[in-house]
mmCIF file of C-alpha atoms and ligand atoms in Angstrom:
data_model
loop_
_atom_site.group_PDB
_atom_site.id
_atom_site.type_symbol
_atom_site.label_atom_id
_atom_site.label_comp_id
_atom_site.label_asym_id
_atom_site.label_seq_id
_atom_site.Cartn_x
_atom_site.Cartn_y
_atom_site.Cartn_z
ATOM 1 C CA UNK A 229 153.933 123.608 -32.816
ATOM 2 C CA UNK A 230 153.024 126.700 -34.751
ATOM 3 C CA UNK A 231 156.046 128.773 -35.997
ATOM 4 C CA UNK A 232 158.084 130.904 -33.169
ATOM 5 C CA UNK A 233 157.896 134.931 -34.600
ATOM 6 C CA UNK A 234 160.500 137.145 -32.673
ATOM 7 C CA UNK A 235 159.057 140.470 -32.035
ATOM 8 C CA UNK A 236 161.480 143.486 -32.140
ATOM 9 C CA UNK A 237 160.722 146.787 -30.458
ATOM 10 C CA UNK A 238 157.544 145.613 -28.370
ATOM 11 C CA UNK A 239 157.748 148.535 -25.748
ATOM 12 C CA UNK A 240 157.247 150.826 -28.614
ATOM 13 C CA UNK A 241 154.521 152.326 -30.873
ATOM 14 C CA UNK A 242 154.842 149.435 -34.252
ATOM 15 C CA UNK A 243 156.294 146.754 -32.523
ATOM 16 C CA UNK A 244 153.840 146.909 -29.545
ATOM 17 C CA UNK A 245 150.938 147.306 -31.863
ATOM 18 C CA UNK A 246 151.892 143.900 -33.496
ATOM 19 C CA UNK A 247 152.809 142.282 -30.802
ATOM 20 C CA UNK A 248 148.776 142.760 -29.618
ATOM 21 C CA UNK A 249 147.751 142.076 -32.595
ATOM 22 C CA UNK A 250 149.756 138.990 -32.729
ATOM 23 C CA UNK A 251 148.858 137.345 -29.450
ATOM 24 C CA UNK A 252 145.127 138.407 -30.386
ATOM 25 C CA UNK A 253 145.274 135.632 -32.735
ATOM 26 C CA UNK A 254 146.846 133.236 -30.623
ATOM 27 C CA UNK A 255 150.096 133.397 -32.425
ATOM 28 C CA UNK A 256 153.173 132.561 -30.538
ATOM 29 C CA UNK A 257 155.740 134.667 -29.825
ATOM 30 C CA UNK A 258 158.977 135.686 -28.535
ATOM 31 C CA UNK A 259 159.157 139.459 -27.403
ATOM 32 C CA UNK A 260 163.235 140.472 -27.668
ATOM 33 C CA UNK A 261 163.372 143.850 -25.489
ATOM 34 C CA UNK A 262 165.683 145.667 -23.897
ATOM 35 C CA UNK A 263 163.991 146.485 -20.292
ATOM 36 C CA UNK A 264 162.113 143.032 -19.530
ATOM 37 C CA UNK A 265 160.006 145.200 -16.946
ATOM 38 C CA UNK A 266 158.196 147.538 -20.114
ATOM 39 C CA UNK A 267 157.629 144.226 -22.039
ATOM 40 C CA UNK A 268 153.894 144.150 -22.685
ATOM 41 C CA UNK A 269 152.095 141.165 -20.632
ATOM 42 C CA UNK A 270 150.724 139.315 -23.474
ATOM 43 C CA UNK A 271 149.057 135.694 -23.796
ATOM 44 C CA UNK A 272 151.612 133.011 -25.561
ATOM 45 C CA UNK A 273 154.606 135.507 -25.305
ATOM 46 C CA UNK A 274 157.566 135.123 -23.940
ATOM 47 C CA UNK A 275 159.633 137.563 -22.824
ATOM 48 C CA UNK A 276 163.789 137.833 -23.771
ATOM 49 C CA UNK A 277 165.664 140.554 -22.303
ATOM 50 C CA UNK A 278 168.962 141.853 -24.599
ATOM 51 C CA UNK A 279 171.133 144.618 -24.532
ATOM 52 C CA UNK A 280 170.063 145.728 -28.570
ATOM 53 C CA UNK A 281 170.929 145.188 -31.860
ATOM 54 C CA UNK A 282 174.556 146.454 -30.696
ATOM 55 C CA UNK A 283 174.929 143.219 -28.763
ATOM 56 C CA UNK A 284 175.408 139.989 -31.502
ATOM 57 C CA UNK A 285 176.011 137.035 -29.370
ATOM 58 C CA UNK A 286 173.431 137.809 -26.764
ATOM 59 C CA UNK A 287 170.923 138.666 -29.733
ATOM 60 C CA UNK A 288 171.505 135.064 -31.426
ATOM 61 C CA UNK A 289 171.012 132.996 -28.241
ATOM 62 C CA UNK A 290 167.477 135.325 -27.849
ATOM 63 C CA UNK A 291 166.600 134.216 -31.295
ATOM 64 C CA UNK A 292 167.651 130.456 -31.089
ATOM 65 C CA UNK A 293 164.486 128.394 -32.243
ATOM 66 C CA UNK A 294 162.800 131.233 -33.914
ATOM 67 C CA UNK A 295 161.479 130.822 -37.355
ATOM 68 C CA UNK A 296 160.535 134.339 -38.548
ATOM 69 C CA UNK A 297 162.197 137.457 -37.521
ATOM 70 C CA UNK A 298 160.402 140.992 -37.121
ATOM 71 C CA UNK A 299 163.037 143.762 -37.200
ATOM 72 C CA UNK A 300 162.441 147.052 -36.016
ATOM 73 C CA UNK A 301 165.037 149.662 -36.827
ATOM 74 C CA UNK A 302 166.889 150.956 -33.960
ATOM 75 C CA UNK A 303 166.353 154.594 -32.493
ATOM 76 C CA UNK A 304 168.620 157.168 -34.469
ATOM 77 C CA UNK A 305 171.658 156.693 -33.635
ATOM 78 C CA UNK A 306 175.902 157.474 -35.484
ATOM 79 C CA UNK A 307 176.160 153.546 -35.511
ATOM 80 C CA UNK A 308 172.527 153.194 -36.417
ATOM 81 C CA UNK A 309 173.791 151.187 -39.191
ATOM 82 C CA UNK A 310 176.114 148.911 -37.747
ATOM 83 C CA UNK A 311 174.216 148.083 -35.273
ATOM 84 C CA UNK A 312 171.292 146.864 -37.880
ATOM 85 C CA UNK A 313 174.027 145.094 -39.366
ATOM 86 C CA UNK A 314 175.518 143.347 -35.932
ATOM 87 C CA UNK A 315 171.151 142.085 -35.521
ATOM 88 C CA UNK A 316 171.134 140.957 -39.045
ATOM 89 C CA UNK A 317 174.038 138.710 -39.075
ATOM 90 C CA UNK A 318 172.715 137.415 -35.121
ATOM 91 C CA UNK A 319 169.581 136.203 -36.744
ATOM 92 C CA UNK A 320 171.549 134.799 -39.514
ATOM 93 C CA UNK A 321 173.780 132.794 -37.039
ATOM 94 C CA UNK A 322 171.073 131.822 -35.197
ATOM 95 C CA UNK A 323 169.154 129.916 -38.276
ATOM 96 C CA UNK A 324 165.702 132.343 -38.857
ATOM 97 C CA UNK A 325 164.029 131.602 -41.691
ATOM 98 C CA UNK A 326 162.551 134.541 -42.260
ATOM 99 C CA UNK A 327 163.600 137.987 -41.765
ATOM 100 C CA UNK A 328 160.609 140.832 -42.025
ATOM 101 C CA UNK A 329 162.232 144.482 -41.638
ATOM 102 C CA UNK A 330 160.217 147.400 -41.725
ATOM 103 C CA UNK A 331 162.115 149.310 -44.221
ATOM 104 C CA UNK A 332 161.297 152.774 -45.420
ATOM 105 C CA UNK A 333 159.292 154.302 -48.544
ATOM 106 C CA UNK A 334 161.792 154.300 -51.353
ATOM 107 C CA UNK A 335 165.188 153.954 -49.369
ATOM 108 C CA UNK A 336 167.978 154.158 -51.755
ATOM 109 C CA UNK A 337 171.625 155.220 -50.748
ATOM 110 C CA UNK A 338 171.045 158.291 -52.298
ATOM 111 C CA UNK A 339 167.426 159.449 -50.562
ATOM 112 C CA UNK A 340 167.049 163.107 -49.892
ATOM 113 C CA UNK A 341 166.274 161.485 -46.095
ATOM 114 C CA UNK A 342 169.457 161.078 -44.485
ATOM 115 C CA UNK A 343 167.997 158.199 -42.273
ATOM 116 C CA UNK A 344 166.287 156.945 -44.979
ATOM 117 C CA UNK A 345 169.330 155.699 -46.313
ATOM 118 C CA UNK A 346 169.964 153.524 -43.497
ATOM 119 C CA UNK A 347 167.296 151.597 -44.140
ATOM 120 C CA UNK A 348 168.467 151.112 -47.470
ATOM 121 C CA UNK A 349 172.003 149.573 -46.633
ATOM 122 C CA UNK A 350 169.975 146.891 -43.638
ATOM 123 C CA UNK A 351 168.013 145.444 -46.885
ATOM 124 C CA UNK A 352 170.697 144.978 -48.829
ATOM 125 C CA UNK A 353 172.874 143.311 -45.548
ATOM 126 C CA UNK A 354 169.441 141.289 -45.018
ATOM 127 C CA UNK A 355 169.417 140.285 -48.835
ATOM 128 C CA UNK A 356 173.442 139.101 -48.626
ATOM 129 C CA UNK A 357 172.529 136.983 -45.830
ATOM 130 C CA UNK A 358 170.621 134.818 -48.160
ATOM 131 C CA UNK A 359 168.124 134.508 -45.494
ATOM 132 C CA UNK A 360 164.147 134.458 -47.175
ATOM 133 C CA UNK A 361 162.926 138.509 -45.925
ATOM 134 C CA UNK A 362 160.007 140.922 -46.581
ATOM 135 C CA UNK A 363 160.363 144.726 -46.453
ATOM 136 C CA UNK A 364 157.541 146.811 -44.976
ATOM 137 C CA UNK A 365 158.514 150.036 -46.062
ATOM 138 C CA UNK A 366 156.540 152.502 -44.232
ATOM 139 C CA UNK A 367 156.038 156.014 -45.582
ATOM 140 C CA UNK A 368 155.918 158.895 -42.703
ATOM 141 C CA UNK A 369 153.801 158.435 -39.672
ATOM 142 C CA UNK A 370 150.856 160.031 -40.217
ATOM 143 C CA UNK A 371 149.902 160.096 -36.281
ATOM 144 C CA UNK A 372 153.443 161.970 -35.667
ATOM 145 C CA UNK A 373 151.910 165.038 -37.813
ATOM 146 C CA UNK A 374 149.986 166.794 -34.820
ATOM 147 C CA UNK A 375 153.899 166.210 -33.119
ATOM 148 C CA UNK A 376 155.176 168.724 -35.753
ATOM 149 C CA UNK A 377 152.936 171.417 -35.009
ATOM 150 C CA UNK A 378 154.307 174.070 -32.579
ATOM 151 C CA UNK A 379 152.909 176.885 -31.290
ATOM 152 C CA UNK A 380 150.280 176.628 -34.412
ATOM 153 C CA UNK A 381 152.328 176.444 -36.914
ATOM 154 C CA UNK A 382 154.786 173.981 -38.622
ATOM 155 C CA UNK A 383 158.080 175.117 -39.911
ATOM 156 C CA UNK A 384 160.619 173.186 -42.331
ATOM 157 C CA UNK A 385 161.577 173.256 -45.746
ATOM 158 C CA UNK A 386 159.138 170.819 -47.592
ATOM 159 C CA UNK A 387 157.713 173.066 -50.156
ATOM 160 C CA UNK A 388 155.067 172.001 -51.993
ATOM 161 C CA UNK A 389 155.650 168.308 -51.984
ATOM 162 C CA UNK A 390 153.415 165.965 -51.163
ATOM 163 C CA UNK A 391 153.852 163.040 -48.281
ATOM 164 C CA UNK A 392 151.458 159.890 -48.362
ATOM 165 C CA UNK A 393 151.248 159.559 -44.562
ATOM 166 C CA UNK A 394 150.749 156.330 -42.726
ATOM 167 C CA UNK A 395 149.116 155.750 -39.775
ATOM 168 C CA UNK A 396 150.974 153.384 -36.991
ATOM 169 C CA UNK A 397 147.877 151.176 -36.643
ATOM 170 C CA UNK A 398 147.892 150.380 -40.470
ATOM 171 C CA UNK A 399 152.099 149.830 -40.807
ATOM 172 C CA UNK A 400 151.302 147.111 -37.768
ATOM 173 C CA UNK A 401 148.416 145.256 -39.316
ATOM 174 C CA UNK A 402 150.367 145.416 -42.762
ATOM 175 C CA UNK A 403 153.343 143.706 -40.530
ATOM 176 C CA UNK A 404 151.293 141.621 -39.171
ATOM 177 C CA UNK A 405 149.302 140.065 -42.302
ATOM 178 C CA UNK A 406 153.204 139.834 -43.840
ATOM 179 C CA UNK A 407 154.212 138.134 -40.354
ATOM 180 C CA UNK A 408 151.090 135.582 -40.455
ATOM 181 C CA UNK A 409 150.766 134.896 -43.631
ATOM 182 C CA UNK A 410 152.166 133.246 -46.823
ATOM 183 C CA UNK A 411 154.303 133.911 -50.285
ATOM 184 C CA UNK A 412 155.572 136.980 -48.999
ATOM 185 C CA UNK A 413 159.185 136.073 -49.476
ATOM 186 C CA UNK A 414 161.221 138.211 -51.333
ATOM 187 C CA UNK A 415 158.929 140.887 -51.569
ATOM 188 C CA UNK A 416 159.016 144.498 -51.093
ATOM 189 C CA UNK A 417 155.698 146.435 -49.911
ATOM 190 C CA UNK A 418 155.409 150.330 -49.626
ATOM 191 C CA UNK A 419 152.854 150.776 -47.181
ATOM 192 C CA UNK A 420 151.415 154.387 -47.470
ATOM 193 C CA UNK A 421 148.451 156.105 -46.111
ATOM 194 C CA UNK A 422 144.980 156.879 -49.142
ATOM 195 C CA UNK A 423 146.467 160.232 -50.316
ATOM 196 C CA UNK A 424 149.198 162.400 -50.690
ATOM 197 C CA UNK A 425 149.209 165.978 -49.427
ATOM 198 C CA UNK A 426 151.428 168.723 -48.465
ATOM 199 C CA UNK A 427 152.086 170.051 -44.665
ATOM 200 C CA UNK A 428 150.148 173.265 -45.844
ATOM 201 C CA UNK A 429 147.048 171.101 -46.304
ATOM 202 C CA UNK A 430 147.397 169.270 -43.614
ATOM 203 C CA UNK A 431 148.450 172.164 -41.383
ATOM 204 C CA UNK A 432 144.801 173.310 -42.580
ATOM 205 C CA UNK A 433 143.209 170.166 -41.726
ATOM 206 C CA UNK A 434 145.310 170.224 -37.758
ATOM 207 C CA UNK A 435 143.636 174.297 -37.571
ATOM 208 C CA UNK A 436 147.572 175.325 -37.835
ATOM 209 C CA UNK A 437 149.527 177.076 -40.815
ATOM 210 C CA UNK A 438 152.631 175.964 -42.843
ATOM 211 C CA UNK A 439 155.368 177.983 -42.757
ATOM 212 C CA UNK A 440 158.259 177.139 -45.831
ATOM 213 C CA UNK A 441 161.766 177.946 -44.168
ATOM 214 C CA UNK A 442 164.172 178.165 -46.247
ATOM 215 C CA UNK A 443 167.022 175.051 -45.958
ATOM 216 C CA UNK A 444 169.304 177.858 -44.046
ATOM 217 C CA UNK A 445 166.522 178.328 -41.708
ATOM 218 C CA UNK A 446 165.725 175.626 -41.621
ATOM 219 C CA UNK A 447 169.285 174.515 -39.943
ATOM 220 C CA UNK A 448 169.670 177.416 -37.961
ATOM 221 C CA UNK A 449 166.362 177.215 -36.175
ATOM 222 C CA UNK A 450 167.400 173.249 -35.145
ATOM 223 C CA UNK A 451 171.018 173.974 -34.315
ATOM 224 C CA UNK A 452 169.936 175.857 -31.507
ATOM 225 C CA UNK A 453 168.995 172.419 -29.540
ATOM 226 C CA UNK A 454 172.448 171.308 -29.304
ATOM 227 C CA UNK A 455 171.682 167.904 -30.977
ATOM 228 C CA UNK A 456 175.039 166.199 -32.669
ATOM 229 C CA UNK A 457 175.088 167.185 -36.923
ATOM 230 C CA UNK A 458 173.889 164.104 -37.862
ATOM 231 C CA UNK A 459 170.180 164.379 -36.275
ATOM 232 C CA UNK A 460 169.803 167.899 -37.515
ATOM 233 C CA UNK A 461 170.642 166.499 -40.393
ATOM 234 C CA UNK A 462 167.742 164.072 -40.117
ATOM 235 C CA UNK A 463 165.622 166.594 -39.440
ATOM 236 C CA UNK A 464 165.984 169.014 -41.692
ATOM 237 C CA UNK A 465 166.150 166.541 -45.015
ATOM 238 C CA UNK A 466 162.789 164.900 -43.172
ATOM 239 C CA UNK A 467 161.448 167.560 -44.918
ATOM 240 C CA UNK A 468 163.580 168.294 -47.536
ATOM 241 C CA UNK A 469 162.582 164.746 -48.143
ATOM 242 C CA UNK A 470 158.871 165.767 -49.174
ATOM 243 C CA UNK A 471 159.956 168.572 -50.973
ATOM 244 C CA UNK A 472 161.827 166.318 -53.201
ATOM 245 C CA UNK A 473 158.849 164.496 -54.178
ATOM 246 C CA UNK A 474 160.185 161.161 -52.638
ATOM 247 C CA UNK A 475 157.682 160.621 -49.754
ATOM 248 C CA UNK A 476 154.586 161.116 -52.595
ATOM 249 C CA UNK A 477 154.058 157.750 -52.994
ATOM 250 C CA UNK A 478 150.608 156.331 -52.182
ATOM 251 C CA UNK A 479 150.128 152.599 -53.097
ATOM 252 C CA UNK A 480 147.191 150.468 -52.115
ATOM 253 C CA UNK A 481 149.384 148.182 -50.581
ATOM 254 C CA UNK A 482 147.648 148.414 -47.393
ATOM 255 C CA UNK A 483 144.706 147.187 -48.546
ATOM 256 C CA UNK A 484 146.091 144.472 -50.786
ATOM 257 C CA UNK A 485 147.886 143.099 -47.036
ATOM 258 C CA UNK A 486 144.869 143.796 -44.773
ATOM 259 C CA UNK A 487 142.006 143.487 -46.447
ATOM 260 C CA UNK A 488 140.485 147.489 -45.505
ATOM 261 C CA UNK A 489 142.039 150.842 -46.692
ATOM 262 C CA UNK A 490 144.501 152.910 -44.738
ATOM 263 C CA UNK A 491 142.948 155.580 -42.507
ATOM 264 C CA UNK A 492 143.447 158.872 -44.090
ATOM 265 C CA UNK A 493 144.632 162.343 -42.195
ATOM 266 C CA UNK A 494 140.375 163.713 -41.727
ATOM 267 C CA UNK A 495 139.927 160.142 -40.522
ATOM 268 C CA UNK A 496 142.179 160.186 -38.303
ATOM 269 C CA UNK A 497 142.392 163.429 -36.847
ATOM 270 C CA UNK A 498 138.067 163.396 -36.232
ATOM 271 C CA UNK A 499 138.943 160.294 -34.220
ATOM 272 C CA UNK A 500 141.746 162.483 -31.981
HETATM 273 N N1 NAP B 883 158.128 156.576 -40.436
HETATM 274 C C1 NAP B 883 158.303 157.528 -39.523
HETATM 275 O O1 NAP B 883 157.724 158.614 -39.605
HETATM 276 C C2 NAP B 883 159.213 157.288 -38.342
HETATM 277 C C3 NAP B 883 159.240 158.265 -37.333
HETATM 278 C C4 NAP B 883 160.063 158.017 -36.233
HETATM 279 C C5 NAP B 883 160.791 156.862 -36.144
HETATM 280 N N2 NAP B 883 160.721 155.924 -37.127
HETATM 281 C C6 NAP B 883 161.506 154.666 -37.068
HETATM 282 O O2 NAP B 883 160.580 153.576 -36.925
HETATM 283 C C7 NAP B 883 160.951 152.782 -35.774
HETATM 284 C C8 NAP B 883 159.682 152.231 -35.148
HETATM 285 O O3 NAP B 883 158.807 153.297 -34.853
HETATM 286 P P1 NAP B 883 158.030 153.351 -33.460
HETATM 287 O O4 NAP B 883 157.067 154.454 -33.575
HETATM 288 O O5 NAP B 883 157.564 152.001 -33.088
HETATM 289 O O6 NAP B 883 159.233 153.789 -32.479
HETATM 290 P P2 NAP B 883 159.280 153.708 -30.876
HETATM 291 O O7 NAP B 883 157.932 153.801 -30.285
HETATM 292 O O8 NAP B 883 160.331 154.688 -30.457
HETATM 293 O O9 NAP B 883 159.816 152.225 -30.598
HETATM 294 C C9 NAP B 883 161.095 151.826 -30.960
HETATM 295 C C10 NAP B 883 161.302 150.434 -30.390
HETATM 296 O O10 NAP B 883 162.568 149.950 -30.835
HETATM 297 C C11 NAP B 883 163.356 149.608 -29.700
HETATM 298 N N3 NAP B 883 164.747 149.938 -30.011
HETATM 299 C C12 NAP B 883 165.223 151.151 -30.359
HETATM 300 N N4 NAP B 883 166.542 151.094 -30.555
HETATM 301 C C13 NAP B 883 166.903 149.812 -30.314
HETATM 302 C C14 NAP B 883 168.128 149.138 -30.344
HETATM 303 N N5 NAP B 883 169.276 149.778 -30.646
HETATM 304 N N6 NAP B 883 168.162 147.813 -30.050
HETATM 305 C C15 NAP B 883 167.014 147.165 -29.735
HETATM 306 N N7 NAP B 883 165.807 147.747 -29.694
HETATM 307 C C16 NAP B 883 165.752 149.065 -29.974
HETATM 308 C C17 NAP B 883 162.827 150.449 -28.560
HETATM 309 O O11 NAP B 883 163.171 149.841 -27.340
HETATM 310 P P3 NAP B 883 163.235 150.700 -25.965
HETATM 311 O O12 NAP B 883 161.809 150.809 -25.480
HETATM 312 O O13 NAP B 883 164.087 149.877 -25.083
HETATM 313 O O14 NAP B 883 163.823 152.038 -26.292
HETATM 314 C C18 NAP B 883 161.338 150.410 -28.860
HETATM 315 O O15 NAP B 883 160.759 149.207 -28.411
HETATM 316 C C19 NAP B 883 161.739 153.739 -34.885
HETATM 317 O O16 NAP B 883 162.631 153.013 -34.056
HETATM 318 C C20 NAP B 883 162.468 154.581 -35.922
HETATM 319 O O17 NAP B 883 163.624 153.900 -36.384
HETATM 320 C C21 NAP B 883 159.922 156.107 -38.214
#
């Protein structure tokens, strides 16, 4: 019998994308989701309902007799964290071998990205299980960029720095040649998109103009949404985050994992 891969967050954008990709090679697999009725209807998948990463014991009997674990992080949340760390102790208990996260570009406890951090503190929980793991660290969606445009124009405070964008289709086949293939263990891979360039450019490139709020605007224009500190928060350092310089990275990682390049943002957005 080929190895069991649980599959994380398969009634969303990544997770759904390798899922497809997954059963397109015939690879088994166990799809953990919360709402058994959005599961995709895939060939050589089965489907486990749980209540989320929140919920340990039900998450370790979903994963008994898996070998490889692929982790999606949760949906922002106050308890984000412990709720990564409640899944990553499950799979533990329940004997994965293999635990592949998708991380994010550069996570360190002190990133400019509030969120980012989170990401951070699941490795190192993943690393002190012991368990074998990959990070995927993705850099920003690249297909969320026409998202950030409103009413023409996009407004935040990332200055002139530069974000190597990722497209959703190339963090999943990245996963996915991690997931299916071999000597990947203990490795970290920063999957970015060809270039680097700043929302004015790519503002340009979407026929809409950057606009560089201040950080005070920057807050005060978000607060108005009644959304709890924390996810302002998020927001706002999102692109604080590329004014920082920490979402510049572009590596050829992609490539190295897939075998083609990473679609770039005039790619891309001709193909819209
Ligand atoms: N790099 C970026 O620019 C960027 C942007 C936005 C988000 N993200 C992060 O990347 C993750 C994956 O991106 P995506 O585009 O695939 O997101 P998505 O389409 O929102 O999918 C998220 C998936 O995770 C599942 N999920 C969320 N919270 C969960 C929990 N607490 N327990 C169990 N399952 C949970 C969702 O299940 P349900 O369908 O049941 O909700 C869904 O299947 C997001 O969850 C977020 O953490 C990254």
């Amino acid at each position: 019998m080929p190895e069991l891969i649980a599959v994380t967050g398969a009634t969303g954008e990544v997770g759904g994308r390798v899922a497809r990709r997954l059963a397109d090679r015939g690879v088994p697999q166990r799809l953990l989701v919360r709402d058994a009725s959005r599961a995709p209807q895939l060939p050589a998948a089965e489907v486990r309902q749980f209540p989320g990463y929140h919920a340990g014991e039900e998450m370790r009997a979903a994963l008994e007799g898996v070998h490889t674990l692929f982790l999606v992080p949760a949906a922002e949340a106050p308890d984000r964290v412990e709720q990564h760390y409640t899944a990553v102790d499950a799979a533990a208990a329940a004997g994965v071998r293999r635990i592949v996260y998708l991380g994010f570009v550069r996570a360190s406890v002190t990133s400019t990205f509030t969120l980012a951090r989170h990401h951070y503190l699941t490795e190192e929980r993943i690393r002190a299980t012991g368990v074998p793991f990959t990070f995927v660290r993705m850099n920003l969606y690249m297909d969320f960029l026409p998202a950030m445009v409103v009413d023409g124009v996009i407004r935040g405070p990332a200055g002139d720095g530069r974000v190597g964008a990722i497209l959703r289709d190339d963090v999943a086949d990245s996963v996915v040649a991690v997931l299916t293939g071999e000597g990947h263990d203990g490795q970290t891979y920063e999957v970015t998109g060809p270039e680097a360039f700043t929302l004015g450019e790519a503002a340009e490139l979407m026929g809409a103009r950057f606009v560089n709020e201040t950080v005070e605007e920057a807050y005060a224009s978000r607060n108005v949404f009644g959304a709890p500190d924390w996810e302002v928060e998020g927001w706002v350092t999102s692109y604080t985050s590329i004014a920082s310089g920490e979402l510049d990275l572009v590596t050829d990682t992609v490539e190295q994992l897939t075998g083609h390049p990473p679609v770039s943002l005039a790619e891309y957005l001709s193909r819209r």
